[in-house]
Short mmCIF file of C-alpha atoms and ligand atoms in Angstrom, two decimals:
data_model
loop_
_atom_site.label_atom_id
_atom_site.label_comp_id
_atom_site.label_asym_id
_atom_site.label_seq_id
_atom_site.Cartn_x
_atom_site.Cartn_y
_atom_site.Cartn_z
CA MET M 1 0.00 0.00 0.00
CA SER M 2 1.09 3.64 -0.40
CA ALA M 3 3.36 5.41 2.07
CA ARG M 4 0.55 7.89 2.75
CA ILE M 5 0.19 8.69 6.45
CA HIS M 6 -3.40 8.75 7.65
CA ASP M 7 -4.42 10.82 10.65
CA ALA M 8 -6.25 7.75 11.98
CA VAL M 9 -6.68 4.11 11.01
CA VAL M 10 -9.57 2.09 12.41
CA VAL M 11 -9.07 -1.69 12.67
CA GLY M 12 -12.52 -3.28 12.24
CA GLY M 13 -15.46 -1.97 10.23
CA GLY M 14 -18.17 -3.21 12.63
CA PRO M 15 -20.75 -0.75 13.96
CA VAL M 16 -18.42 0.80 16.55
CA GLY M 17 -15.47 1.07 14.13
CA CYS M 18 -17.71 2.73 11.53
CA ALA M 19 -19.17 5.16 14.11
CA ALA M 20 -15.66 6.12 15.26
CA ALA M 21 -14.46 6.58 11.67
CA ILE M 22 -17.43 8.83 10.84
CA ALA M 23 -17.06 10.89 14.03
CA MET M 24 -13.31 11.37 13.40
CA ALA M 25 -13.87 12.25 9.72
CA ASP M 26 -16.44 14.83 10.87
CA ALA M 27 -13.78 16.21 13.22
CA GLY M 28 -11.63 16.87 10.12
CA LEU M 29 -9.34 13.81 10.17
CA ASP M 30 -8.19 11.78 7.19
CA VAL M 31 -9.41 8.30 8.21
CA ALA M 32 -8.96 4.77 6.83
CA VAL M 33 -10.86 1.64 7.95
CA LEU M 34 -9.40 -1.88 7.61
CA GLU M 35 -12.06 -4.61 7.74
CA ALA M 36 -11.22 -8.32 7.62
CA ASN M 37 -14.44 -9.44 5.90
CA ALA M 38 -14.40 -9.16 2.14
CA ASP M 39 -18.05 -8.06 2.30
CA ALA M 40 -18.21 -5.51 5.14
CA ARG M 41 -21.98 -6.08 5.52
CA ARG M 42 -21.26 -9.69 6.70
CA ALA M 43 -23.67 -12.61 6.76
CA PRO M 44 -27.24 -11.81 7.93
CA ASP M 45 -27.20 -11.19 11.69
CA SER M 46 -30.54 -11.79 13.42
CA ARG M 47 -29.51 -9.79 16.52
CA THR M 48 -31.51 -6.70 17.44
CA LEU M 49 -30.05 -3.78 19.37
CA ALA M 50 -31.88 -1.82 22.07
CA LEU M 51 -30.42 1.65 21.74
CA SER M 52 -30.82 4.25 24.47
CA TRP M 53 -32.12 7.76 23.95
CA ASN M 54 -28.52 8.96 24.34
CA SER M 55 -27.39 6.65 21.50
CA ARG M 56 -30.13 8.11 19.31
CA LEU M 57 -28.69 11.58 20.00
CA ILE M 58 -25.19 10.41 19.02
CA LEU M 59 -26.46 8.73 15.83
CA GLN M 60 -28.40 11.89 15.04
CA ARG M 61 -25.23 13.99 15.39
CA LEU M 62 -23.45 11.55 13.06
CA GLY M 63 -26.27 12.03 10.55
CA ILE M 64 -27.37 8.37 10.74
CA TRP M 65 -30.73 8.68 12.41
CA SER M 66 -32.20 10.79 9.64
CA ASP M 67 -31.63 7.95 7.13
CA GLY M 68 -35.12 6.62 7.87
CA LEU M 69 -33.75 3.87 10.09
CA PRO M 70 -36.55 1.44 11.03
CA ALA M 71 -36.56 2.03 14.80
CA THR M 72 -39.30 0.96 17.22
CA PRO M 73 -39.57 3.19 20.33
CA ILE M 74 -39.61 1.61 23.80
CA ASN M 75 -41.92 3.62 26.05
CA THR M 76 -42.15 1.17 28.96
CA ILE M 77 -39.94 -1.60 30.32
CA HIS M 78 -41.60 -4.24 32.47
CA VAL M 79 -39.14 -6.09 34.73
CA SER M 80 -40.23 -9.23 36.60
CA HIS M 81 -38.93 -12.48 38.01
CA ARG M 82 -40.71 -15.71 37.09
CA GLY M 83 -42.06 -17.61 40.09
CA HIS M 84 -41.25 -14.80 42.57
CA PHE M 85 -43.06 -11.72 43.80
CA GLY M 86 -41.94 -8.20 42.90
CA ARG M 87 -41.92 -6.41 39.59
CA THR M 88 -41.27 -2.92 38.36
CA ARG M 89 -42.19 -0.75 35.37
CA LEU M 90 -39.86 1.86 33.93
CA ASN M 91 -41.69 4.58 31.97
CA ALA M 92 -40.26 7.19 29.60
CA ALA M 93 -42.72 9.69 31.05
CA ASP M 94 -40.98 9.43 34.46
CA LEU M 95 -37.76 11.04 33.18
CA PRO M 96 -39.41 12.66 31.11
CA LEU M 97 -38.21 11.61 27.63
CA PRO M 98 -40.10 10.85 24.38
CA ALA M 99 -38.82 7.23 24.60
CA LEU M 100 -36.57 5.16 26.88
CA GLY M 101 -34.84 3.82 23.81
CA TYR M 102 -35.33 2.21 20.42
CA VAL M 103 -35.09 -1.30 18.99
CA LEU M 104 -33.31 -1.73 15.68
CA ARG M 105 -32.08 -4.68 13.66
CA PHE M 106 -28.29 -4.99 13.93
CA THR M 107 -27.99 -5.24 10.12
CA ASP M 108 -29.99 -1.99 9.65
CA VAL M 109 -27.76 -0.03 12.07
CA HIS M 110 -24.56 -1.45 10.59
CA GLY M 111 -25.81 -0.92 7.02
CA ALA M 112 -26.66 2.75 7.73
CA LEU M 113 -23.23 3.32 9.31
CA LEU M 114 -21.44 1.71 6.34
CA LYS M 115 -23.45 3.91 3.95
CA ALA M 116 -22.59 7.03 5.95
CA ALA M 117 -18.87 6.06 5.98
CA HIS M 118 -19.05 5.67 2.21
CA ARG M 119 -20.71 9.08 1.81
CA ARG M 120 -17.88 10.68 3.85
CA ARG M 121 -15.43 9.13 1.36
CA ILE M 122 -13.63 7.35 4.19
CA ASP M 123 -10.85 5.14 2.81
CA PHE M 124 -12.55 1.75 3.51
CA HIS M 125 -10.56 -1.43 2.81
CA SER M 126 -12.68 -4.61 2.95
CA GLY M 127 -10.89 -7.96 3.01
CA PHE M 128 -7.88 -6.54 4.93
CA LYS M 129 -7.07 -8.73 7.95
CA VAL M 130 -4.82 -6.88 10.34
CA GLY M 131 -2.17 -9.07 11.97
CA ALA M 132 -0.22 -6.58 14.08
CA VAL M 133 -0.13 -3.00 15.28
CA GLN M 134 3.32 -1.54 15.83
CA PRO M 135 3.15 1.71 17.82
CA GLY M 136 5.89 4.09 16.70
CA SER M 137 6.94 7.70 16.64
CA PRO M 138 5.75 9.86 14.99
CA VAL M 139 3.54 7.27 13.24
CA SER M 140 2.36 3.75 13.98
CA GLU M 141 2.30 0.88 11.50
CA VAL M 142 -0.62 -1.47 10.99
CA SER M 143 0.27 -4.58 9.04
CA GLY M 144 -1.87 -7.35 7.66
CA VAL M 145 -2.88 -9.21 4.56
CA ASN M 146 -5.41 -8.66 1.78
CA ALA M 147 -6.08 -10.39 -1.57
CA GLU M 148 -2.89 -8.89 -2.98
CA GLY M 149 -0.64 -10.17 -0.17
CA ASP M 150 1.12 -8.54 2.80
CA GLN M 151 0.28 -4.89 3.36
CA SER M 152 0.97 -2.12 5.83
CA VAL M 153 -0.68 1.21 6.56
CA LEU M 154 0.74 4.18 8.49
CA ALA M 155 -1.23 6.40 10.84
CA ARG M 156 -0.78 8.91 13.64
CA LEU M 157 -3.54 7.26 15.67
CA VAL M 158 -4.63 3.59 15.58
CA VAL M 159 -8.15 2.82 16.78
CA VAL M 160 -8.68 -0.90 17.43
CA ALA M 161 -12.38 -1.83 17.09
CA ASP M 162 -11.97 -5.51 16.17
CA GLY M 163 -14.84 -6.65 18.39
CA GLY M 164 -12.53 -8.48 20.79
CA ALA M 165 -10.90 -10.63 18.08
CA SER M 166 -7.25 -11.63 18.17
CA LEU M 167 -5.66 -8.15 18.29
CA SER M 168 -7.26 -7.06 21.55
CA ARG M 169 -7.67 -10.50 23.13
CA SER M 170 -4.18 -11.21 24.44
CA PRO M 171 -4.45 -12.75 27.95
CA THR M 172 -1.91 -10.31 29.40
CA LYS M 173 -4.20 -7.40 28.56
CA ARG M 174 -7.29 -8.79 30.30
CA ILE M 175 -8.46 -7.08 33.48
CA ARG M 176 -11.53 -9.23 33.83
CA ASP M 177 -12.56 -12.34 31.95
CA HIS M 178 -15.64 -14.38 32.74
CA ASP M 179 -17.39 -17.06 30.72
CA TYR M 180 -21.04 -17.19 31.82
CA GLY M 181 -21.32 -20.71 30.44
CA GLN M 182 -24.47 -19.38 28.77
CA VAL M 183 -25.68 -18.70 25.28
CA ALA M 184 -28.16 -16.11 24.00
CA VAL M 185 -30.76 -17.52 21.63
CA VAL M 186 -32.14 -14.62 19.60
CA GLY M 187 -34.82 -14.18 16.96
CA LEU M 188 -38.24 -12.64 16.30
CA VAL M 189 -41.67 -13.75 17.53
CA LYS M 190 -45.16 -12.53 16.80
CA SER M 191 -47.83 -12.27 19.47
CA ASP M 192 -51.62 -12.13 19.07
CA ARG M 193 -51.49 -8.92 21.14
CA LEU M 194 -50.02 -5.51 20.11
CA HIS M 195 -46.82 -4.72 21.99
CA ARG M 196 -47.76 -1.06 22.57
CA ASN M 197 -44.05 -0.23 22.68
CA CYS M 198 -43.53 -2.17 25.90
CA ALA M 199 -40.33 -4.20 26.43
CA TYR M 200 -40.20 -7.08 28.90
CA GLU M 201 -37.22 -8.28 30.90
CA ARG M 202 -38.16 -11.50 32.68
CA PHE M 203 -35.67 -13.24 34.93
CA THR M 204 -35.98 -17.00 35.16
CA ALA M 205 -33.89 -19.54 37.10
CA ALA M 206 -32.11 -20.45 33.86
CA GLY M 207 -31.33 -16.83 32.93
CA PRO M 208 -33.11 -13.71 31.67
CA ILE M 209 -35.50 -13.54 28.71
CA ALA M 210 -35.94 -10.15 27.06
CA LEU M 211 -38.77 -9.34 24.66
CA LEU M 212 -38.28 -6.09 22.77
CA PRO M 213 -40.88 -4.42 20.53
CA CYS M 214 -39.56 -4.56 16.95
CA GLY M 215 -41.85 -3.44 14.13
CA ASP M 216 -45.02 -5.48 14.66
CA GLU M 217 -43.09 -8.32 16.32
CA PHE M 218 -41.03 -8.89 19.44
CA ALA M 219 -37.29 -9.49 19.21
CA PHE M 220 -36.31 -11.98 21.90
CA VAL M 221 -33.02 -12.63 23.71
CA TRP M 222 -33.27 -15.88 25.66
CA THR M 223 -30.27 -16.65 27.84
CA CYS M 224 -29.72 -20.33 28.61
CA THR M 225 -27.13 -23.12 28.77
CA PRO M 226 -25.45 -24.17 25.50
CA GLU M 227 -27.25 -27.57 25.68
CA ARG M 228 -30.64 -25.90 26.09
CA ALA M 229 -29.81 -23.49 23.25
CA ASN M 230 -29.11 -26.42 20.92
CA GLU M 231 -32.46 -27.94 21.87
CA LEU M 232 -34.29 -24.63 21.28
CA LEU M 233 -32.61 -24.09 17.91
CA GLY M 234 -33.48 -27.65 16.84
CA LEU M 235 -37.24 -27.34 17.54
CA ASP M 236 -39.79 -26.56 14.88
CA ASP M 237 -41.54 -23.18 15.25
CA ALA M 238 -44.64 -24.52 17.02
CA ALA M 239 -42.61 -26.47 19.60
CA PHE M 240 -40.30 -23.48 20.11
CA LEU M 241 -43.23 -21.14 20.76
CA ASN M 242 -44.61 -23.61 23.25
CA GLU M 243 -41.28 -23.64 25.14
CA LEU M 244 -41.14 -19.84 25.09
CA ARG M 245 -44.64 -19.62 26.51
CA ARG M 246 -43.72 -22.08 29.28
CA ALA M 247 -40.63 -20.08 30.23
CA PHE M 248 -41.98 -16.54 29.79
CA GLY M 249 -45.71 -16.89 30.48
CA ASP M 250 -48.38 -15.01 28.54
CA ARG M 251 -47.82 -11.48 29.88
CA ALA M 252 -47.05 -10.30 26.32
CA GLY M 253 -49.92 -12.24 24.72
CA ARG M 254 -50.00 -15.62 22.95
CA PHE M 255 -47.03 -16.26 20.68
CA ILE M 256 -48.15 -17.22 17.17
CA GLY M 257 -45.05 -17.08 14.94
CA ALA M 258 -41.24 -17.29 15.18
CA ARG M 259 -38.40 -16.62 12.74
CA LEU M 260 -34.65 -16.05 12.39
CA ARG M 261 -33.48 -18.04 15.42
CA SER M 262 -29.72 -18.06 16.06
CA SER M 263 -27.36 -18.04 19.05
CA PHE M 264 -24.37 -16.17 20.51
CA PRO M 265 -21.99 -17.25 23.33
CA LEU M 266 -21.95 -14.92 26.37
CA ILE M 267 -18.79 -13.64 27.99
CA LEU M 268 -17.61 -10.70 30.02
CA ARG M 269 -14.23 -9.30 29.05
CA LEU M 270 -12.61 -6.07 30.13
CA ILE M 271 -9.35 -5.22 28.38
CA ARG M 272 -6.66 -2.85 29.62
CA GLN M 273 -6.34 0.21 27.35
CA PRO M 274 -2.79 0.49 25.91
CA GLN M 275 -0.70 2.72 28.18
CA GLY M 276 1.54 4.31 25.53
CA ALA M 277 0.75 6.82 22.83
CA GLY M 278 -0.96 6.26 19.50
CA VAL M 279 -3.32 3.29 20.10
CA VAL M 280 -6.79 3.11 21.68
CA LEU M 281 -9.38 0.31 21.97
CA LEU M 282 -13.11 0.88 21.39
CA GLY M 283 -16.37 -1.06 21.65
CA ASN M 284 -16.20 -4.83 22.16
CA ALA M 285 -12.42 -4.66 21.67
CA SER M 286 -12.31 -2.74 24.94
CA GLN M 287 -15.19 -4.45 26.79
CA THR M 288 -17.54 -7.30 25.89
CA LEU M 289 -20.66 -7.46 28.05
CA HIS M 290 -23.52 -9.84 28.83
CA PRO M 291 -26.45 -8.47 26.76
CA VAL M 292 -28.84 -8.60 29.74
CA ALA M 293 -29.27 -4.83 29.91
CA GLY M 294 -28.58 -4.05 26.22
CA GLN M 295 -25.50 -1.97 26.98
CA GLY M 296 -22.69 -3.18 24.64
CA PHE M 297 -23.23 -1.11 21.52
CA ASN M 298 -24.55 1.86 23.53
CA LEU M 299 -21.27 1.88 25.43
CA GLY M 300 -19.20 1.43 22.24
CA LEU M 301 -21.00 4.36 20.66
CA ARG M 302 -20.11 6.52 23.67
CA ASP M 303 -16.47 5.33 23.30
CA ALA M 304 -16.51 6.51 19.68
CA TRP M 305 -18.17 9.83 20.46
CA ASP M 306 -15.82 10.64 23.37
CA LEU M 307 -12.76 9.77 21.26
CA ALA M 308 -13.90 12.21 18.55
CA ASP M 309 -14.52 14.80 21.26
CA VAL M 310 -10.95 14.46 22.56
CA ILE M 311 -9.68 14.67 18.96
CA ARG M 312 -11.67 17.82 18.24
CA SER M 313 -9.57 19.66 20.82
CA THR M 314 -6.24 18.18 19.59
CA PRO M 315 -4.04 19.55 16.76
CA VAL M 316 -3.41 16.84 14.13
CA ASP M 317 0.34 16.80 14.86
CA ALA M 318 -0.36 15.95 18.50
CA LEU M 319 -2.61 12.94 17.73
CA ARG M 320 0.20 10.53 18.49
CA THR M 321 1.06 12.02 21.86
CA ALA M 322 0.39 10.16 25.09
CA ALA M 323 -1.80 13.08 26.20
CA VAL M 324 -4.52 12.10 23.69
CA THR M 325 -4.67 8.44 24.65
CA SER M 326 -4.45 9.20 28.36
CA GLN M 327 -7.23 11.82 28.11
CA PHE M 328 -9.40 9.24 26.31
CA ARG M 329 -8.62 6.53 28.91
CA THR M 330 -9.49 8.83 31.80
CA ARG M 331 -12.67 10.03 30.15
CA ARG M 332 -13.99 6.49 29.50
CA ARG M 333 -12.89 4.80 32.75
CA THR M 334 -15.96 5.39 34.93
CA ASP M 335 -18.51 4.71 32.22
CA ARG M 336 -17.02 1.41 31.11
CA LEU M 337 -16.35 0.13 34.64
CA GLY M 338 -19.87 1.17 35.64
CA ALA M 339 -21.43 -0.70 32.69
CA VAL M 340 -19.33 -3.83 33.32
CA THR M 341 -20.21 -3.90 37.03
CA PHE M 342 -23.89 -3.17 36.42
CA THR M 343 -24.46 -5.82 33.73
CA HIS M 344 -22.38 -8.45 35.53
CA SER M 345 -24.26 -7.88 38.82
CA VAL M 346 -27.67 -8.06 37.13
CA ALA M 347 -26.70 -11.22 35.19
CA LYS M 348 -25.42 -12.94 38.36
CA LEU M 349 -28.08 -11.71 40.79
CA PHE M 350 -31.01 -12.81 38.66
CA SER M 351 -29.67 -16.18 37.55
CA ASN M 352 -29.40 -17.57 41.05
CA ASP M 353 -32.33 -19.32 42.72
CA PHE M 354 -30.89 -19.28 46.25
CA VAL M 355 -33.98 -18.39 48.35
CA PRO M 356 -32.67 -15.39 50.39
CA LEU M 357 -31.37 -13.87 47.17
CA ALA M 358 -34.68 -14.47 45.44
CA ILE M 359 -36.51 -12.72 48.31
CA GLY M 360 -34.00 -9.84 48.17
CA ARG M 361 -34.59 -9.46 44.46
CA GLY M 362 -38.36 -9.44 44.93
CA ILE M 363 -38.09 -6.77 47.62
CA GLY M 364 -35.65 -4.80 45.44
CA LEU M 365 -37.99 -4.81 42.45
CA ALA M 366 -41.03 -3.97 44.58
CA MET M 367 -39.16 -1.15 46.35
CA LEU M 368 -37.95 0.28 43.09
CA ASP M 369 -41.59 0.73 42.14
CA THR M 370 -42.28 2.77 45.28
CA LEU M 371 -39.11 4.90 45.09
CA PRO M 372 -39.37 7.11 42.00
CA PRO M 373 -36.02 8.95 42.56
CA LEU M 374 -34.11 5.62 42.77
CA LYS M 375 -35.90 4.36 39.68
CA ARG M 376 -35.15 7.57 37.78
CA GLU M 377 -31.45 7.27 38.71
CA LEU M 378 -31.36 3.63 37.47
CA MET M 379 -32.98 4.65 34.18
CA ARG M 380 -30.66 7.65 33.80
CA ARG M 381 -27.63 5.36 34.17
CA MET M 382 -28.96 2.85 31.67
CA ILE M 383 -29.67 5.60 29.15
CA PHE M 384 -26.75 7.98 29.54
CA GLY M 385 -24.05 5.78 31.14
CA THR M 386 -22.23 6.31 34.40
CA ALA M 387 -19.93 9.15 33.41
CA SER M 388 -22.55 11.71 32.37
C1 FAD H 1 -27.32 -11.53 21.68
C2 FAD H 1 -26.79 -10.13 21.78
C3 FAD H 1 -27.66 -9.08 21.98
C4 FAD H 1 -27.16 -7.79 22.11
N1 FAD H 1 -28.04 -6.77 22.36
C5 FAD H 1 -27.57 -5.52 22.51
C6 FAD H 1 -28.48 -4.43 22.76
O1 FAD H 1 -29.69 -4.62 22.86
N2 FAD H 1 -27.96 -3.18 22.90
C7 FAD H 1 -26.62 -2.94 22.81
O2 FAD H 1 -26.21 -1.77 22.96
N3 FAD H 1 -25.74 -3.94 22.57
C8 FAD H 1 -26.18 -5.22 22.42
N4 FAD H 1 -25.31 -6.23 22.15
C9 FAD H 1 -23.86 -5.92 22.03
C10 FAD H 1 -23.50 -5.43 20.61
O3 FAD H 1 -23.94 -6.35 19.64
C11 FAD H 1 -21.98 -5.26 20.52
O4 FAD H 1 -21.52 -4.49 21.61
C12 FAD H 1 -21.57 -4.55 19.23
O5 FAD H 1 -22.02 -5.27 18.11
C13 FAD H 1 -20.04 -4.42 19.18
O6 FAD H 1 -19.65 -3.80 17.98
P1 FAD H 1 -18.12 -3.69 17.59
O7 FAD H 1 -18.09 -2.90 16.33
O8 FAD H 1 -17.31 -3.26 18.76
O9 FAD H 1 -17.67 -5.21 17.30
P2 FAD H 1 -18.08 -6.19 16.12
O10 FAD H 1 -19.50 -6.03 15.76
O11 FAD H 1 -17.63 -7.56 16.55
O12 FAD H 1 -17.19 -5.73 14.88
C14 FAD H 1 -15.80 -5.97 14.83
C15 FAD H 1 -15.35 -5.91 13.37
O13 FAD H 1 -13.93 -6.05 13.32
C16 FAD H 1 -13.57 -6.92 12.27
N5 FAD H 1 -12.27 -7.52 12.60
C17 FAD H 1 -11.97 -8.42 13.56
N6 FAD H 1 -10.66 -8.73 13.57
C18 FAD H 1 -10.11 -8.01 12.57
C19 FAD H 1 -8.78 -7.90 12.06
N7 FAD H 1 -7.77 -8.60 12.59
N8 FAD H 1 -8.56 -7.07 11.03
C20 FAD H 1 -9.56 -6.33 10.48
N9 FAD H 1 -10.85 -6.40 10.91
C21 FAD H 1 -11.11 -7.23 11.95
C22 FAD H 1 -14.71 -7.94 12.24
O14 FAD H 1 -14.79 -8.59 10.97
C23 FAD H 1 -15.92 -7.05 12.52
O15 FAD H 1 -16.48 -6.52 11.34
C24 FAD H 1 -25.78 -7.54 22.03
C25 FAD H 1 -24.89 -8.60 21.81
C26 FAD H 1 -25.39 -9.90 21.70
C27 FAD H 1 -24.43 -11.01 21.47
#
């Protein structure tokens, strides 16, 4: 490749990498993206993303939201625990906000970000698998391979957004690593009742089940053991709907159709940000979360936005200095630790059927309903993160 020096190179053209590239290009940087997949849009991904109101604001500022993204508002979240007392409802009107968040198909969000990156004329290289990042002064070198053979690219700042793949996964860089031994089965179901923009988070002994309003269907995220996931994926639609009804109940109506079932392994991983100058980690490369509270992409989007914010106040020649990376690390610390602790606690607390814990949870949920300030604070954290 040419000896051109980019202001920034993003490793990984997933949703967070694309968002960071767009935000940095809007801040006036010359940006390149290196994406391992030959087709950046990837294979169909049946995941849906619950995006917070704050994420909508960021996407709006990046000019993505106005693209007519199919987004279903969430006005209410109903939280309950199967077989135990206690439940709570979180309402947008309590904050007050027009919506608590929005549900979008992963492929729609990613597709809109790729389109926006293309419109910005960002130098996007599909089919470029990065093998190593060599921090250097005054520029760093990113090397890898594409269809034409070995390649390298030079940049003042390297942004690793590889989703937690090999570059950011080295064991020495892990602060926290936990395999939940669980899998998320995801897909779409139709109910005989309108969802009225209500999302459900139902905790069961085997793990949480989330139903999110998505168009005229519900997107579901059913957390269970890998063995159970294989069973659920192997059932025909009618048998699957029957199992879902047995686990979830009929609070959201009677399930009458299912499609696009697939599964994802669940892990928690928190990676140490590089200490030197010139390289930062974003999104799942920096932290991979249990999807129980729908925080992963929301957090990655805030990573991308905060990085661009730091860059906006930095002269291009200073992009490689330790001051930039250290400012970014400091700025993101509380938010990412807060999200990791929050999602891990919720995932652990509600997947344990030990009786005193179950009673505590019931009391907690019931109390939350009678303590509006506490509830508002919980919602504020879920929507805006811990640092704001
Ligand atoms: C079941 C499930 C439900 C979820 N629900 C929600 C939700 O409701 N709300 C929410 O906010 N989040 C949710 N998440 C989390 C969210 O999906 C992730 O946080 C988000 O997709 C991470 O995006 P990313 O761009 O960091 O990583 P990725 O999407 O993994 O993208 C990484 C990219 O880097 C590329 N890459 C990897 N290695 C290399 C290399 N060596 N060279 C070049 N390119 C490379 C990959 O090909 C890929 O395109 C959920 C996750 C799961 C599993």
